[in-house]
Each structure stands twice: as structure tokens, then as C-alpha cells.
Short mmCIF file of C-alpha atoms and ligand atoms in Angstrom, two decimals:
data_model
loop_
_atom_site.label_atom_id
_atom_site.label_comp_id
_atom_site.label_asym_id
_atom_site.label_seq_id
_atom_site.Cartn_x
_atom_site.Cartn_y
_atom_site.Cartn_z
CA MET A 1 -5.95 7.48 -22.66
CA PRO A 2 -2.51 8.70 -21.54
CA VAL A 3 0.85 7.65 -22.92
CA LEU A 4 2.72 5.77 -20.18
CA GLU A 5 6.44 6.12 -19.51
CA VAL A 6 8.53 4.25 -16.94
CA VAL A 7 11.67 5.76 -15.42
CA LEU A 8 14.03 5.03 -12.54
CA GLY A 9 14.53 8.01 -10.26
CA ASP A 10 13.32 10.39 -7.62
CA LEU A 11 9.71 11.52 -7.95
CA VAL A 12 10.61 14.98 -6.69
CA ALA A 13 13.06 15.54 -9.55
CA GLN A 14 10.48 15.00 -12.31
CA ARG A 15 9.74 17.96 -14.57
CA VAL A 16 5.99 17.56 -14.99
CA ASP A 17 2.86 19.61 -14.27
CA ALA A 18 1.91 17.58 -11.19
CA ILE A 19 3.31 14.82 -8.99
CA VAL A 20 1.37 12.25 -6.98
CA THR A 21 2.41 11.46 -3.44
CA ALA A 22 1.62 8.22 -1.60
CA ALA A 23 0.14 9.81 1.51
CA ASN A 24 -1.69 8.66 4.60
CA GLU A 25 -5.16 9.77 5.69
CA SER A 26 -3.84 12.74 7.70
CA LEU A 27 -2.10 14.33 4.67
CA LEU A 28 0.46 15.65 7.12
CA GLY A 29 3.39 13.81 5.54
CA GLY A 30 5.07 10.61 6.63
CA GLY A 31 7.86 8.34 5.44
CA GLY A 32 8.92 7.10 2.02
CA VAL A 33 8.08 9.19 -1.02
CA ASP A 34 5.72 11.37 1.02
CA ARG A 35 8.63 12.47 3.19
CA ALA A 36 10.63 13.48 0.10
CA VAL A 37 7.68 15.41 -1.36
CA HIS A 38 6.96 17.29 1.89
CA ALA A 39 10.65 18.08 2.39
CA ALA A 40 10.88 19.57 -1.09
CA ALA A 41 7.56 21.43 -1.00
CA GLY A 42 8.02 22.92 2.46
CA PRO A 43 5.76 23.11 5.53
CA ARG A 44 2.83 24.75 3.77
CA LEU A 45 2.16 21.43 2.03
CA ALA A 46 1.20 19.81 5.35
CA GLU A 47 -0.92 22.84 6.27
CA ALA A 48 -2.80 22.69 2.99
CA GLY A 49 -3.09 18.91 3.16
CA SER A 50 -4.38 18.74 6.70
CA ALA A 51 -7.11 21.22 5.82
CA LEU A 52 -8.42 18.60 3.35
CA ALA A 53 -7.97 15.57 5.66
CA PRO A 54 -8.98 12.93 6.43
CA LEU A 55 -8.72 11.38 2.99
CA ASP A 56 -10.10 7.88 2.48
CA PRO A 57 -7.98 5.12 0.95
CA GLY A 58 -8.59 5.10 -2.81
CA ASP A 59 -9.31 8.82 -2.97
CA ALA A 60 -7.14 11.76 -4.10
CA VAL A 61 -6.99 15.53 -3.58
CA ALA A 62 -4.73 18.29 -4.85
CA THR A 63 -2.81 21.09 -3.21
CA PRO A 64 -0.39 23.61 -4.65
CA ALA A 65 3.22 22.45 -5.01
CA PHE A 66 4.57 25.34 -2.92
CA ARG A 67 8.39 25.25 -3.00
CA LEU A 68 8.73 22.47 -5.56
CA ASP A 69 10.57 23.70 -8.63
CA PRO A 70 8.59 24.63 -11.71
CA PRO A 71 7.12 23.27 -13.88
CA VAL A 72 5.55 21.28 -11.01
CA ARG A 73 2.47 23.25 -9.97
CA HIS A 74 0.36 20.71 -8.09
CA VAL A 75 0.79 17.85 -5.65
CA ILE A 76 -1.92 15.22 -5.83
CA HIS A 77 -2.19 13.29 -2.57
CA THR A 78 -3.62 9.79 -2.66
CA VAL A 79 -3.95 7.18 0.07
CA GLY A 80 -3.21 3.64 -1.05
CA PRO A 81 -4.45 0.47 0.61
CA VAL A 82 -2.48 -1.16 3.39
CA TRP A 83 -1.78 -4.72 2.19
CA GLU A 84 -3.58 -7.17 4.46
CA GLY A 85 -3.25 -10.31 2.38
CA GLY A 86 -5.45 -9.39 -0.57
CA GLY A 87 -8.86 -10.22 0.88
CA TYR A 88 -9.82 -6.70 1.86
CA ASP A 89 -10.46 -5.08 -1.53
CA GLU A 90 -6.87 -3.88 -1.74
CA ALA A 91 -6.78 -4.27 -5.55
CA ALA A 92 -9.95 -2.20 -6.04
CA VAL A 93 -8.69 0.50 -3.68
CA LEU A 94 -5.33 0.67 -5.46
CA ALA A 95 -7.00 0.95 -8.88
CA SER A 96 -9.23 3.67 -7.47
CA CYS A 97 -6.13 5.65 -6.39
CA TYR A 98 -4.85 5.81 -9.96
CA ARG A 99 -8.28 6.65 -11.42
CA ARG A 100 -8.91 9.39 -8.86
CA CYS A 101 -5.47 10.89 -9.44
CA LEU A 102 -6.27 11.22 -13.13
CA ALA A 103 -9.70 12.69 -12.39
CA VAL A 104 -8.20 15.29 -10.03
CA ALA A 105 -5.45 16.05 -12.56
CA ASP A 106 -8.15 16.62 -15.17
CA THR A 107 -9.86 19.25 -13.02
CA LEU A 108 -6.54 21.15 -12.92
CA GLY A 109 -5.76 20.90 -16.62
CA VAL A 110 -2.65 18.82 -15.92
CA ARG A 111 -1.05 17.40 -19.08
CA SER A 112 1.92 15.57 -17.54
CA LEU A 113 1.83 13.63 -14.30
CA ALA A 114 4.47 11.64 -12.38
CA VAL A 115 3.35 8.85 -10.05
CA PRO A 116 5.24 6.59 -7.63
CA ALA A 117 4.47 2.91 -7.06
CA ILE A 118 1.66 3.59 -4.59
CA SER A 119 1.42 1.24 -1.56
CA THR A 120 4.56 -0.76 -2.43
CA GLY A 121 6.68 0.66 0.41
CA VAL A 122 5.44 1.16 3.96
CA TYR A 123 1.99 -0.18 3.03
CA GLY A 124 3.43 -3.52 1.88
CA TYR A 125 1.57 -4.16 -1.38
CA PRO A 126 3.31 -6.90 -3.43
CA PRO A 127 5.11 -4.91 -6.14
CA ALA A 128 4.37 -7.21 -9.10
CA GLU A 129 0.64 -7.12 -8.52
CA ALA A 130 0.76 -3.39 -7.81
CA ALA A 131 2.61 -2.79 -11.09
CA ARG A 132 -0.03 -4.76 -13.01
CA ILE A 133 -2.83 -2.68 -11.45
CA ALA A 134 -0.99 0.62 -12.00
CA VAL A 135 -0.40 -0.03 -15.69
CA SER A 136 -3.80 -1.57 -16.43
CA THR A 137 -5.72 1.19 -14.66
CA LEU A 138 -3.73 4.09 -16.09
CA ARG A 139 -3.75 2.83 -19.65
CA THR A 140 -7.51 2.28 -19.72
CA THR A 141 -8.74 5.43 -17.97
CA ARG A 142 -10.12 8.20 -20.13
CA THR A 143 -8.33 11.47 -19.27
CA GLY A 144 -6.98 14.72 -20.64
CA VAL A 145 -3.58 13.92 -19.10
CA ALA A 146 -1.32 13.29 -22.08
CA VAL A 147 1.63 11.60 -20.35
CA VAL A 148 1.84 9.64 -17.11
CA ARG A 149 5.37 8.88 -15.93
CA LEU A 150 5.61 5.91 -13.58
CA VAL A 151 8.62 6.59 -11.35
CA ALA A 152 10.34 3.52 -9.91
CA PHE A 153 12.71 4.08 -7.02
CA ASP A 154 14.50 0.74 -7.33
CA GLN A 155 15.56 -1.60 -10.09
CA GLY A 156 13.00 -4.26 -9.11
CA ASN A 157 10.04 -1.93 -9.52
CA LEU A 158 11.53 -0.54 -12.72
CA GLU A 159 11.67 -4.00 -14.28
CA LEU A 160 8.20 -4.93 -13.08
CA LEU A 161 6.67 -1.77 -14.49
CA ARG A 162 8.55 -2.12 -17.78
CA SER A 163 7.44 -5.68 -18.29
CA GLU A 164 3.82 -4.83 -17.46
CA LEU A 165 3.93 -2.04 -19.99
CA LEU A 166 5.26 -4.39 -22.66
CA ALA A 167 2.89 -7.21 -21.76
CA GLN A 168 -0.19 -5.00 -21.72
CA GLU A 169 0.75 -3.10 -24.88
CA VAL A 170 0.82 -6.27 -26.93
CA SER A 171 -2.26 -7.81 -25.34
N1 AR6 B 201 10.76 8.85 -5.49
C1 AR6 B 201 10.05 7.84 -6.06
N2 AR6 B 201 9.63 6.74 -5.38
C2 AR6 B 201 9.97 6.67 -4.08
C3 AR6 B 201 10.71 7.68 -3.40
C4 AR6 B 201 11.10 8.81 -4.17
N3 AR6 B 201 11.78 9.83 -3.64
N4 AR6 B 201 10.86 7.30 -2.10
C5 AR6 B 201 10.27 6.08 -1.97
N5 AR6 B 201 9.74 5.71 -3.15
P1 AR6 B 201 5.97 4.56 0.29
P2 AR6 B 201 3.20 3.58 0.59
C6 AR6 B 201 8.99 4.48 -3.49
O1 AR6 B 201 6.40 3.86 1.52
O2 AR6 B 201 3.69 2.18 0.54
C7 AR6 B 201 4.29 7.16 4.19
O3 AR6 B 201 4.70 7.22 5.53
C8 AR6 B 201 9.15 3.30 -2.59
O4 AR6 B 201 10.35 2.59 -2.87
O5 AR6 B 201 6.46 5.94 0.05
O6 AR6 B 201 2.01 3.96 -0.23
C9 AR6 B 201 2.96 7.83 3.94
O7 AR6 B 201 2.79 9.00 4.70
C10 AR6 B 201 7.92 2.49 -2.94
O8 AR6 B 201 8.15 1.73 -4.12
O9 AR6 B 201 4.34 4.66 0.20
C11 AR6 B 201 2.02 6.74 4.36
O10 AR6 B 201 1.88 6.66 5.76
C12 AR6 B 201 6.89 3.58 -3.28
O11 AR6 B 201 7.62 4.79 -3.44
C13 AR6 B 201 2.70 5.48 3.87
O12 AR6 B 201 4.08 5.79 3.85
C14 AR6 B 201 5.81 3.77 -2.25
O13 AR6 B 201 6.38 3.64 -0.95
C15 AR6 B 201 2.31 5.12 2.46
O14 AR6 B 201 2.92 3.90 2.10
#
């Protein structure tokens, strides 16, 4: 089980072995965090991603990190669920994203991984519920990844993730 950390900041600035991007099925890049990751990694990221597309919601795949600064060596692309009210298995798909990211990270020998709050931007997932799923899934999944850093991009997500971490640690 990994140690979980929560920080406020830019995913692309994290000094870890691999970062997770919240992609769409084309893996060609898009808005939000995916835009920042593709901008930093350069155009070969979209080339490598599109060769692996389409990627189903809930799944994850890895590419090299291209122009991202070391120590980041891999980008793990995952496709979160689009929030449609909660009746379309969104929670299971979101949990699957986090589990699959860890499984892919394991195949690469990744020890430190930074993840954004998948689906809480363009895809509209309610952030409190998304934070609960992120923390509960990551803290209970068996993995060789030693540290997972949850990167919040705004104060609201930071507080939600922190309180989930506290609540679930004592439960
Ligand atoms: N670092 C960390 N977190 C960030 C950053 C950043 N640089 N930028 C945004 N966030 P989103 P989604 C946060 O929309 O909801 C794209 O077009 C953001 O505040 O990036 O899964 C893809 O190509 C939010 O909390 O991803 C897909 O089409 C979180 O990252 C679609 O958006 C996720 O927001 C995926 O939507």
C-alpha cells in the first residue's frame, strides 16, 4: 500500500518517477491538466498516445515523458468518467482509473507517482466524492509504488483531499 501525500501545485512541476494525466479517449491532449502535460512533454507525447488510442474510461496506459524534466520518466494516461449524475457507474470507473494507474506504474518499476484530481475539471465529477474515491482506492490498492502524491490545483480540492486523508487514516 502506498504512502499518500497531498500538495497544492502544478502536476507538471512534481519531481517524481511518473505523472498521471487526466486524458480523453484519443490520448491526443486536450484542456485542463492534460494540456499542461502535453505542453511540457512536447508533440511526441500525442504521437505516442494516439498510437495506443482509443483508451476506455477507467483504463490507463503509459508513454515516455519525452521533454518533461527528470526525474519524470513516464506519463500515465488515464480516462476518467464524465459525470452524468452518478447513475452510470461513474464511481466504479473513477476507482478503476486509480487502480489501473498503479498497476501500470508497477509494470514500469515506478516508486513515486503524482496524480491530479481525475474527472473533477472538464468532466464535472463532484470534487468531494471524487476525493473520497481517490483516497480510498489508492490507500487500499496493493502496489510497489511507495509514494503517491495527490496534486490539488485549487484550495478547495486541497482541503477535500486533506480531510479525506485524515478521515480515512483514523477509520
Ligand atoms: N496541475 C494539477 N492539476 C491541474 C492542472 C495542473 N497543471 N490543471 C488542471 N488541474 P481536467 P478531467 C486540475 O479538466 O475533468 C481534458 O480536455 C483541475 O483543476 O484536467 O478528467 C482532457 O483531454 C481539476 O481539479 O480533467 C479530457 O478531455 C483536475 O485537474 C478532459 O479534459 C482535473 O481536471 C478530462 O477532464
